[in-house]
Coordinates of C-alpha atoms in Angstrom, one line a residue:
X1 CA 0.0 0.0 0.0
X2 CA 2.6 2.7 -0.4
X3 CA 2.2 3.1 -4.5
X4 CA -0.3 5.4 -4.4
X5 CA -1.0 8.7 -1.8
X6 CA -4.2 9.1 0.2
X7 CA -5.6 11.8 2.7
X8 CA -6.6 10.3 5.6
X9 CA -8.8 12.2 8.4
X10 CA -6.4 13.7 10.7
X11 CA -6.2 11.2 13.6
X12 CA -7.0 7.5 13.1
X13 CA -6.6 4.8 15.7
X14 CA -6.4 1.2 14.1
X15 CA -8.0 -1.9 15.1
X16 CA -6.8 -5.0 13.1
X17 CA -9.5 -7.5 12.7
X18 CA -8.0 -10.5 10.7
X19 CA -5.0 -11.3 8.6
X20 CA -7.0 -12.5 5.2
X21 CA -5.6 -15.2 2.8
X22 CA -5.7 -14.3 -0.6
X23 CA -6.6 -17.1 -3.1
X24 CA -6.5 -17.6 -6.7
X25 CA -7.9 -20.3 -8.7
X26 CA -7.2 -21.8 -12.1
X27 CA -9.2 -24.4 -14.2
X28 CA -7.9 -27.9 -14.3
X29 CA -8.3 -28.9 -18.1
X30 CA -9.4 -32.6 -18.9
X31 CA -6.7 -34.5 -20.7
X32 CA -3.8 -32.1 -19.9
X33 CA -1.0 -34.7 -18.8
X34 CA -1.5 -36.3 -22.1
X35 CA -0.9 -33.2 -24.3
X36 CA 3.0 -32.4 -25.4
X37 CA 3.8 -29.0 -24.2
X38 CA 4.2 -28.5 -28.4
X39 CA 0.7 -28.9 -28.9
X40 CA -0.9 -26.3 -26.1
X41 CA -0.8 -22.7 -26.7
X42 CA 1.4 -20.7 -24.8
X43 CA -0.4 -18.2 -23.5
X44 CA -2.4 -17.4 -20.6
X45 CA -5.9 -15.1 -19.4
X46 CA -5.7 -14.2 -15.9
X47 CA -8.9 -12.6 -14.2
X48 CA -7.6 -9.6 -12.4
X49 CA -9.4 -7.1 -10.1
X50 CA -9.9 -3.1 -10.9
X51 CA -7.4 -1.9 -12.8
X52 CA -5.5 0.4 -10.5
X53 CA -2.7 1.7 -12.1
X54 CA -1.9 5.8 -12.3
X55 CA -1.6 6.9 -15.8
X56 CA -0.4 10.8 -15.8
X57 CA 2.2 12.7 -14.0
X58 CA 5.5 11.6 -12.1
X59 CA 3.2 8.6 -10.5
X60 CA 2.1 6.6 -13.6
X61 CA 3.2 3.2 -12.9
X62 CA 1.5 1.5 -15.7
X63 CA 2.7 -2.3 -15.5
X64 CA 4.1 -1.5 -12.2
X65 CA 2.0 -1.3 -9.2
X66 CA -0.7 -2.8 -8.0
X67 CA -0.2 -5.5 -10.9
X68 CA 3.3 -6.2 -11.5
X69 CA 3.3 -7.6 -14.6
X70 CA 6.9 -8.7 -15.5
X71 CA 7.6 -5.9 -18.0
X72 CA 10.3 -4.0 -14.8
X73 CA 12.8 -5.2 -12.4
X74 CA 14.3 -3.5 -9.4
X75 CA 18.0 -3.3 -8.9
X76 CA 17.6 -6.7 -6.4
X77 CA 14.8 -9.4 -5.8
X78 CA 13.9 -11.3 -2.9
X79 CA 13.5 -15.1 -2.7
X80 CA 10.9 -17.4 -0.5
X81 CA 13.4 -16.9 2.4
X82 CA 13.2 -13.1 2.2
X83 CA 16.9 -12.9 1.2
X84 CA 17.9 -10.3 -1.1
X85 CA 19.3 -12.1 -4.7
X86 CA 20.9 -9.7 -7.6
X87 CA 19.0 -8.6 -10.5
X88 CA 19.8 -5.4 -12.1
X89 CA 22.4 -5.2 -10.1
X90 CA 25.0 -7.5 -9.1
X91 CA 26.6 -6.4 -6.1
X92 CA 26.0 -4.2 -3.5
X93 CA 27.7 -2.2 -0.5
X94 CA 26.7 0.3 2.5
X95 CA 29.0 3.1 2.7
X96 CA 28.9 4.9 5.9
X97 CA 27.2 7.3 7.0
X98 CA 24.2 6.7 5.0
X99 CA 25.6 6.0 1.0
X100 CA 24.4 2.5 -0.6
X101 CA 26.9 1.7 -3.8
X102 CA 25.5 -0.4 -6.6
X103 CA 27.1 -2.5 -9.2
X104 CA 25.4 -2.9 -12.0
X105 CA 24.7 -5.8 -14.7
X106 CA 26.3 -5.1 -17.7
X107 CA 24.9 -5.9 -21.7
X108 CA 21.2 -5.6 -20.3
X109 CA 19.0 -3.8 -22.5
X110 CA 15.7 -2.1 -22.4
X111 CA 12.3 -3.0 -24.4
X112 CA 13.1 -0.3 -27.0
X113 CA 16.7 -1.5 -27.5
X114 CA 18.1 1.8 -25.2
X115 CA 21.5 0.6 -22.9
X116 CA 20.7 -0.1 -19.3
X117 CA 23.3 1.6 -17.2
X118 CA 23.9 4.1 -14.4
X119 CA 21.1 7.5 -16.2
X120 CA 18.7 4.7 -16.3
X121 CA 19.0 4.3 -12.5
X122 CA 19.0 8.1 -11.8
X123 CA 16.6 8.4 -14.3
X124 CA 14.1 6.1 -12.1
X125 CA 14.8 7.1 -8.5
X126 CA 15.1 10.8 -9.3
X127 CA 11.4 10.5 -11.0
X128 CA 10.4 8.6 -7.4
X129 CA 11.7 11.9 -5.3
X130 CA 9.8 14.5 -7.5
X131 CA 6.5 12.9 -5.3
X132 CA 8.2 12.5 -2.4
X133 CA 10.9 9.9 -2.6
X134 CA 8.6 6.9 -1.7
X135 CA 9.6 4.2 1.7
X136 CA 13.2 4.5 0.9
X137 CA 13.1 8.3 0.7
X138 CA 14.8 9.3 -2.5
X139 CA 15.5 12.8 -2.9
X140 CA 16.7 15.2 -5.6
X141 CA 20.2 14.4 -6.6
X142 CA 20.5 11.5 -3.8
X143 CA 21.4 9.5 -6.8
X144 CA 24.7 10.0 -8.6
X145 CA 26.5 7.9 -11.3
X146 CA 29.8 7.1 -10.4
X147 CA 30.3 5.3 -14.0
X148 CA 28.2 3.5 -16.8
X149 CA 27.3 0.6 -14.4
X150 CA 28.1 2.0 -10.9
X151 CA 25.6 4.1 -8.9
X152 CA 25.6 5.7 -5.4
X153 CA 22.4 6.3 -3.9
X154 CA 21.6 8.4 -0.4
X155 CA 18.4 9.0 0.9
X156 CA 17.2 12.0 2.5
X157 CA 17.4 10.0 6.1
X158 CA 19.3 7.5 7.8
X159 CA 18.3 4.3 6.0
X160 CA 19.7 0.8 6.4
X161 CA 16.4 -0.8 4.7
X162 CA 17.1 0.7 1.8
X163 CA 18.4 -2.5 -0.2
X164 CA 15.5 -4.7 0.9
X165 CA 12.7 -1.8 0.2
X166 CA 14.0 -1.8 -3.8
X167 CA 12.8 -4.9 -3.7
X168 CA 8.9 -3.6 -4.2
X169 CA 8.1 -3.2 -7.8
X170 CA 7.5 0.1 -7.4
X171 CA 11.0 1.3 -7.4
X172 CA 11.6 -0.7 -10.8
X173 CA 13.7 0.9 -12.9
X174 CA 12.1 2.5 -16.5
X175 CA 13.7 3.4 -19.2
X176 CA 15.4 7.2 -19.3
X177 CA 12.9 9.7 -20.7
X178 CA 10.2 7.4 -20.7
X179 CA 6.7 7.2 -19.0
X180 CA 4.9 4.2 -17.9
X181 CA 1.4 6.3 -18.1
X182 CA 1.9 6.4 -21.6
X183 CA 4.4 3.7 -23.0
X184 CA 5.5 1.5 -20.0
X185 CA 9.5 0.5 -21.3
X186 CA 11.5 -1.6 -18.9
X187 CA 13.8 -4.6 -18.7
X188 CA 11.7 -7.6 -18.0
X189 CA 11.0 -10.8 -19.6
X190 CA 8.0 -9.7 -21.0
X191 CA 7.2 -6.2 -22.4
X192 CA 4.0 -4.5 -23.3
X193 CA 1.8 -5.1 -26.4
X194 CA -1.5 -3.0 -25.8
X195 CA -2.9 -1.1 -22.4
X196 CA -6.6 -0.4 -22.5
X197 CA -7.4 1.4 -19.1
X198 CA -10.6 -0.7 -17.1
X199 CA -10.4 -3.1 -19.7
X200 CA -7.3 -5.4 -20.3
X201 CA -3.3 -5.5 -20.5
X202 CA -1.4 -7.8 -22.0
X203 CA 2.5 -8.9 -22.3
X204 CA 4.3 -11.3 -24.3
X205 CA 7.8 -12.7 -23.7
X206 CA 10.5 -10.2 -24.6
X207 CA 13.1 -12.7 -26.3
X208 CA 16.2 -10.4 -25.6
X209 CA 15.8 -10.8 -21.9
X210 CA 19.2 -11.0 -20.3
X211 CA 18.2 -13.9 -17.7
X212 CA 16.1 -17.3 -18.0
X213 CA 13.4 -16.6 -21.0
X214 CA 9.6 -17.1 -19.7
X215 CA 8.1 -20.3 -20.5
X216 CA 4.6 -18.5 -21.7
X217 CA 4.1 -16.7 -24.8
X218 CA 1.7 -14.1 -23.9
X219 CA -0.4 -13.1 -20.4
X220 CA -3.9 -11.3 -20.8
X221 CA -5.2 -9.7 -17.7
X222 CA -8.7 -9.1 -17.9
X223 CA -9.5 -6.4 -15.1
X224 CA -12.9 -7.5 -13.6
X225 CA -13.0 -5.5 -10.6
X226 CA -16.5 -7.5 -9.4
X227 CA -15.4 -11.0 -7.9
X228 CA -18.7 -12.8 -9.6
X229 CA -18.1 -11.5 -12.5
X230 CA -14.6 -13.1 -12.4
X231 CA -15.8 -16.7 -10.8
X232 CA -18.6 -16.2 -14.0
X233 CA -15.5 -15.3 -16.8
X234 CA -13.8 -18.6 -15.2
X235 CA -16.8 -21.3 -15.4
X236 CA -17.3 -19.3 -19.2
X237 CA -13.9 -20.2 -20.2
X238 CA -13.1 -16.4 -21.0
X239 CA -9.7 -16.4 -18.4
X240 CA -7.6 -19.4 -17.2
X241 CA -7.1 -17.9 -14.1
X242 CA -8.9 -15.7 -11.8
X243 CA -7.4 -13.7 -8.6
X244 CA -8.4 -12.7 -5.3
X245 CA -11.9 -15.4 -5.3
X246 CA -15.1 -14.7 -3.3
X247 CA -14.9 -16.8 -0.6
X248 CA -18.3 -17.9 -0.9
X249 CA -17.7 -19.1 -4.2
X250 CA -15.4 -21.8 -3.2
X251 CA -17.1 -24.6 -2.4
X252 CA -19.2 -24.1 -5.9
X253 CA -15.8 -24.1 -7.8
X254 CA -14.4 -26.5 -6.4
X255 CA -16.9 -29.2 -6.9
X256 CA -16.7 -28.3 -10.5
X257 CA -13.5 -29.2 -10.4
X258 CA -11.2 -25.9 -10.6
X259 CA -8.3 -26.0 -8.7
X260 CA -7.9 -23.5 -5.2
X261 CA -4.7 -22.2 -4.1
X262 CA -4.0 -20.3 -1.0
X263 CA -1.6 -18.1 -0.2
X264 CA -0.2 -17.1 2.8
X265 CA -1.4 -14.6 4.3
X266 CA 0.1 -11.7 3.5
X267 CA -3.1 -9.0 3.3
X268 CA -5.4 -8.2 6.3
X269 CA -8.5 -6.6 6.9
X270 CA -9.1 -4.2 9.7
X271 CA -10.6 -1.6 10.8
X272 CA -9.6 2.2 11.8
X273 CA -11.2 4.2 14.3
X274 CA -11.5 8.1 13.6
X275 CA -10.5 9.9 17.1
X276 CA -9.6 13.1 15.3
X277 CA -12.5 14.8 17.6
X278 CA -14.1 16.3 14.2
X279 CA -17.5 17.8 14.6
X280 CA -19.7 14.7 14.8
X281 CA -17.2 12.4 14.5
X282 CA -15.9 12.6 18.4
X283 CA -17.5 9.3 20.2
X284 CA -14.6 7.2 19.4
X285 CA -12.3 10.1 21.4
X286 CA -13.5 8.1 24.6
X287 CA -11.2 5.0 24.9
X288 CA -13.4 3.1 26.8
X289 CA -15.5 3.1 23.7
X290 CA -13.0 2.1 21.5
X291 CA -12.2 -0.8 23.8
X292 CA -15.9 -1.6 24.3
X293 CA -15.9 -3.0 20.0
X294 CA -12.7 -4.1 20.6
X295 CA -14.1 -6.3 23.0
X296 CA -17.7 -6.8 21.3
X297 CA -16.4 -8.5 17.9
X298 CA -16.2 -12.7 18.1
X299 CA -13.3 -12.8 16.0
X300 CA -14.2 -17.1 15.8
X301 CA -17.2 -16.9 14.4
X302 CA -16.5 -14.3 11.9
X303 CA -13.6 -17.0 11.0
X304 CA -15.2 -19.8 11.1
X305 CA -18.3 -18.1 9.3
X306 CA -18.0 -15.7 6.8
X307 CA -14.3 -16.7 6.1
X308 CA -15.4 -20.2 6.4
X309 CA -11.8 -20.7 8.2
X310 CA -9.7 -18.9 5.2
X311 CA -8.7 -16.6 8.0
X312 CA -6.2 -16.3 10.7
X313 CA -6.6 -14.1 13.8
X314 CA -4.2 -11.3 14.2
X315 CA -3.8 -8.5 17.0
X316 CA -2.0 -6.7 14.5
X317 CA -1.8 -6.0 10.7
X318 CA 2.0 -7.1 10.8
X319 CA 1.5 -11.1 9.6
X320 CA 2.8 -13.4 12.1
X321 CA 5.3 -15.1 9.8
X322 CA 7.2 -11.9 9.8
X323 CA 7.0 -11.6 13.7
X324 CA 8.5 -15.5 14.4
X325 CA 5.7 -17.7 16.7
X326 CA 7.6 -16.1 20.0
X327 CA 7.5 -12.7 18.4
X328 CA 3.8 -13.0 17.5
X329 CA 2.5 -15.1 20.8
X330 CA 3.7 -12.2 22.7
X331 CA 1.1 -9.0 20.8
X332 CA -1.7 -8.7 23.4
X333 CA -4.9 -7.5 21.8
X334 CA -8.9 -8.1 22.2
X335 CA -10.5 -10.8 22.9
X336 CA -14.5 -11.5 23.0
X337 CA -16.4 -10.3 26.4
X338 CA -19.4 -9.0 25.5
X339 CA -20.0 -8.3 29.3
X340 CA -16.6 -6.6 29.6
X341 CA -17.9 -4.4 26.5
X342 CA -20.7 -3.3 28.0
X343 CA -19.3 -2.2 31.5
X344 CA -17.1 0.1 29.8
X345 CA -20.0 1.7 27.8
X346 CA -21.3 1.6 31.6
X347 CA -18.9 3.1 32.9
X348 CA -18.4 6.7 30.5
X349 CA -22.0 6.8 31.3
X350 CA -23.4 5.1 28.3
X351 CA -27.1 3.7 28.9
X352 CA -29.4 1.1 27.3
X353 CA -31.9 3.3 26.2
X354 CA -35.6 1.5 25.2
X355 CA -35.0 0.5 21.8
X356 CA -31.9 -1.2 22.4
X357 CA -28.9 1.9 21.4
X358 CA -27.2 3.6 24.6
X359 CA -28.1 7.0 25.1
X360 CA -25.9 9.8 26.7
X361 CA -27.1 13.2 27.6
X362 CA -29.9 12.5 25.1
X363 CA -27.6 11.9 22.2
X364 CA -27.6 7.9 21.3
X365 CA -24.5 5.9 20.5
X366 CA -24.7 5.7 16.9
X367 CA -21.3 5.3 14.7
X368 CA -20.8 5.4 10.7
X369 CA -19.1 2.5 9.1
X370 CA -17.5 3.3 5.8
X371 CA -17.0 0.3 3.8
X372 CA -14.9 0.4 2.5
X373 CA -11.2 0.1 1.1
X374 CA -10.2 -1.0 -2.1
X375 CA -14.2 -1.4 -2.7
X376 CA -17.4 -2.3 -0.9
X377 CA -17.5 -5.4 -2.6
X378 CA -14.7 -6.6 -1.2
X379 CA -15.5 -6.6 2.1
X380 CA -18.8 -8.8 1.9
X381 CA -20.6 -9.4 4.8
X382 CA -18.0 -8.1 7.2
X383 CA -19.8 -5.0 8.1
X384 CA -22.6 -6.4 8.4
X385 CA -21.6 -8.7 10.8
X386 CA -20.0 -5.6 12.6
X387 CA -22.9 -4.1 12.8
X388 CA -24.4 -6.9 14.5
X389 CA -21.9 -7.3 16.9
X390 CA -21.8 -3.8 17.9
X391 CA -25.7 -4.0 18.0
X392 CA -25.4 -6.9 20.7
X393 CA -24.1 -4.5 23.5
X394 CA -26.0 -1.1 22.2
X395 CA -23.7 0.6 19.5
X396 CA -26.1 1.1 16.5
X397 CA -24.0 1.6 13.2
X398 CA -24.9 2.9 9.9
X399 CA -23.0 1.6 6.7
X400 CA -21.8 3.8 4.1
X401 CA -20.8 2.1 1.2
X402 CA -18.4 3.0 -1.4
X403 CA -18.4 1.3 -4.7
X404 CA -14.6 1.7 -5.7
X405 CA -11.5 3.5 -4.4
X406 CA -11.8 7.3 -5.8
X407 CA -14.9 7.6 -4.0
X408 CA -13.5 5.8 -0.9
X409 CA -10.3 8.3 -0.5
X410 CA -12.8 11.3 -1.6
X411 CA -14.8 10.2 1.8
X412 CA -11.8 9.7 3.5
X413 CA -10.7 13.6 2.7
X414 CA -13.4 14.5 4.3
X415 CA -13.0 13.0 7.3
X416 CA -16.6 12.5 8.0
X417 CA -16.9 8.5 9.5
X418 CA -16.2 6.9 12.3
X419 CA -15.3 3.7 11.5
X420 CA -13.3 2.7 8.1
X421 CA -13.1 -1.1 6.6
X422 CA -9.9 -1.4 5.1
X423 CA -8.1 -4.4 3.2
X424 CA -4.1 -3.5 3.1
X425 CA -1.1 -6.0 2.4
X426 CA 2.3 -6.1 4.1
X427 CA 4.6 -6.3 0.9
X428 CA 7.7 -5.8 2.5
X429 CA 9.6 -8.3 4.7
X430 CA 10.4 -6.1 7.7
X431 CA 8.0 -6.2 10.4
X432 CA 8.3 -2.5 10.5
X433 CA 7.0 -1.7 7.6
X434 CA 3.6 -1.2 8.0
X435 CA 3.8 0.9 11.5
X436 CA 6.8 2.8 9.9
X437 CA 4.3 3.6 6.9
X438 CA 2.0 4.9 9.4
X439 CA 3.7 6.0 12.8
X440 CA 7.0 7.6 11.8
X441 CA 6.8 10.9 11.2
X442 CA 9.0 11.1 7.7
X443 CA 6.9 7.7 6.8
X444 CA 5.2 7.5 3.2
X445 CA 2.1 8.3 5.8
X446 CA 3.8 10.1 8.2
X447 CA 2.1 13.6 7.6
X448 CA -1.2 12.6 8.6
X449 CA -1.3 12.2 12.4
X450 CA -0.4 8.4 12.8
X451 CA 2.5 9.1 14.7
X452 CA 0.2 11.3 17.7
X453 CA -2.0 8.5 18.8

């Protein structure tokens, strides 16, 4: 979540509700392990959500970020062990005080035929630092070429994260005086045939990439931002492939015999709590109401029922994996005491009025639940079951939906909610990286008021 900038209300307090597994299913063909690899087309329709890439200014990122799409690479990769492997470039030291020197691949070319070298590198990070200089914090003229294929790069703070942050897609590196709003030019093993915004984007295998060709052809995704419509497009035959599918659908695709996998989890749902004391928005200032859903919501069922167990339980949006078992057994949150809840709504003088909300000083405890982001539809029945659970000990909560992100962040700008549903993904290995995002005042976040709660 750090591709793209969002105005938040001025004071949020979070309150993580569950780390989600993402899935992704694919058809299994009848007769496949009989047909020669000659015989079957090489190419492959995946089923993608909304198309969220930024097409104008110093932020396009076309092919980049949210779908990476193989036509960049970053200086470095990561593997399945979360340790840092050369790509782009080949070696790598920390100079002190706060200098990171880069050796760079030589006889690597870009889409276009244009020399990868040393510009190209400025090039890409200096275009990062016009909007801010991302998580690594890039800056104007942080990034100097020592030679063709050796560049020095110093961020406008102290960074020793710097090497493993390069590894997110959106610090790829693009070719020099390009755009990837308009013509997305990188490196990759596969570059771009055609972009048609909300519609489609598809790649096929670039055969003068410098490392290990890709096995496929070409990749269509299809963006179908609603999840039926994708599960629909699957049974149809239209894609191969489908990402991010409705939970509810699974037990229907399954039994029609498409295949399920599960990731680990790596994304979370949660929900933030607006204590920026805005006029009409200042309930959730009291922390003994904040506490009180905390302790309202049973995180089981909601597991065991509308995630039909393709959920974990976290007390924090950091994934567990990343924390180590000792490391994770030892985050304290909520758990469910309905009782507890309502002796704290008790106690700030909260009362069960008649038709079942508290009252207090004649005003009754109602809350606004904005759901949600990326989309409404992606939440499903979360809120609802929210609302029910708040219901239980006297919170009555309205739902505001929002079909898509733009009208999400345009609420959000505003301010006016208490409560916001929120999907977000750790996609970088250090445990710090979301509450750096958010709490650290020179953060990607760090301007909006994270950092005071």
């Amino acid at each position: 979540m750090t591709a793209f900038k969002r105005t938040w209300p001025q004071r949020l307090a979070a309150l993580g509700l569950l780390g989600a597994l993402l899935l992704s299913a694919c058809s299994v063909g009848e007769g496949s392990d009989d047909e020669s690899s000659e015989s079957v087309e090489q190419k492959l329709v995946v089923g993608a959500d909304e198309d969220g890439y930024t097409t104008e200014g110093a932020e396009a990122d076309v092919g980049q970020y949210p779908l990476n799409v193989n036509i960049f690479e970053s200086l470095v990769r990561m593997d399945e062990n979360y340790e840092i492997e050369p790509s782009l470039a080949t070696k790598w030291e920390f100079v002190a005080p706060n200098t990171w020197r880069f050796e760079l691949r030589e006889g690597v070319e870009f889409h276009d035929g244009t020399p990868f070298d040393a510009e190209a590198v400025k090039y890409s990070f200096d275009r990062v630092a016009k909007t801010g200089g991302g998580t690594p914090g890039f800056e104007k003229g942080g990034t100097k070429v020592v030679d063709d294929y050796t560049v020095e790069i110093t961020p406008q703070f102290d960074n020793r994260r710097l090497l493993e942050q390069l590894v997110h897609p959106s610090y790829s590196i693009i070719a020099p005086d390009s755009n990837p709003g308009e013509e997305p030019i990188g490196t990759g093993p596969f570059s771009l045939v055609e972009y048609k915004r909300q519609q489609r984007i598809v790649v096929e295998r670039y055969d003068g990439y410098w490392g290990e060709p890709a096995q496929l052809e070409e990749i269509t995704f299809s963006f179908l931002p609603d999840p039926n419509a994708r599960r629909l497009a699957l049974e149809a035959g239209e894609v191969d492939l489908v990402l991010d599918v409705a939970r509810e659908a699974i037990p229907d695709l399954e039994s029609k015999g498409f295949l399920i996998a599960e990731s680990q989890p790596g994304a979370y749902s949660a929900m933030y709590l607006n204590i920026s004391g805005q006029k009409g928005y200042t309930i959730l200032q009291d922390s003994n109401v904040r506490h009180a859903i905390g302790y309202a919501i049973d995180r089981e069922t909601l597991i065991g029922g509308i995630f039909e167990g393709l959920a974990t339980d976290e007390q924090t949006m950091v994934p567990s994996r990343l924390l180590g078992e000792s490391g994770a057994s030892e985050v304290e949150g909520f758990t469910y005491d309905q009782a507890e809840a309502e002796r704290l709504l008790d106690e700030s003088g909260w009362t069960m009025g008649s038709g079942g909300v508290r009252e207090k000083d004649g005003e009754p405890l109602r809350l606004e639940l904005i759901n949600g982001f990326p989309s409404a539809s992606d939440h499903g029945a979360v809120p609802e079951y929210i609302q029910g659970q708040l219901g239980d000990v006297g919170i009555e909560v309205e739902i505001v939906k929002t079909p898509d992100t733009a009208s999400y962040e345009e609420r959000l700008a505003t301010g006016e909610g208490d409560i916001w549903m929120e999907q977000g993904s750790q996609n970088d290995a250090n445990p710090l990286f979301l509450p750096a995002l958010l709490f650290w005042s020179v953060g990607l976040f760090g301007d909006i008021g994270y950092q005071q709660l």
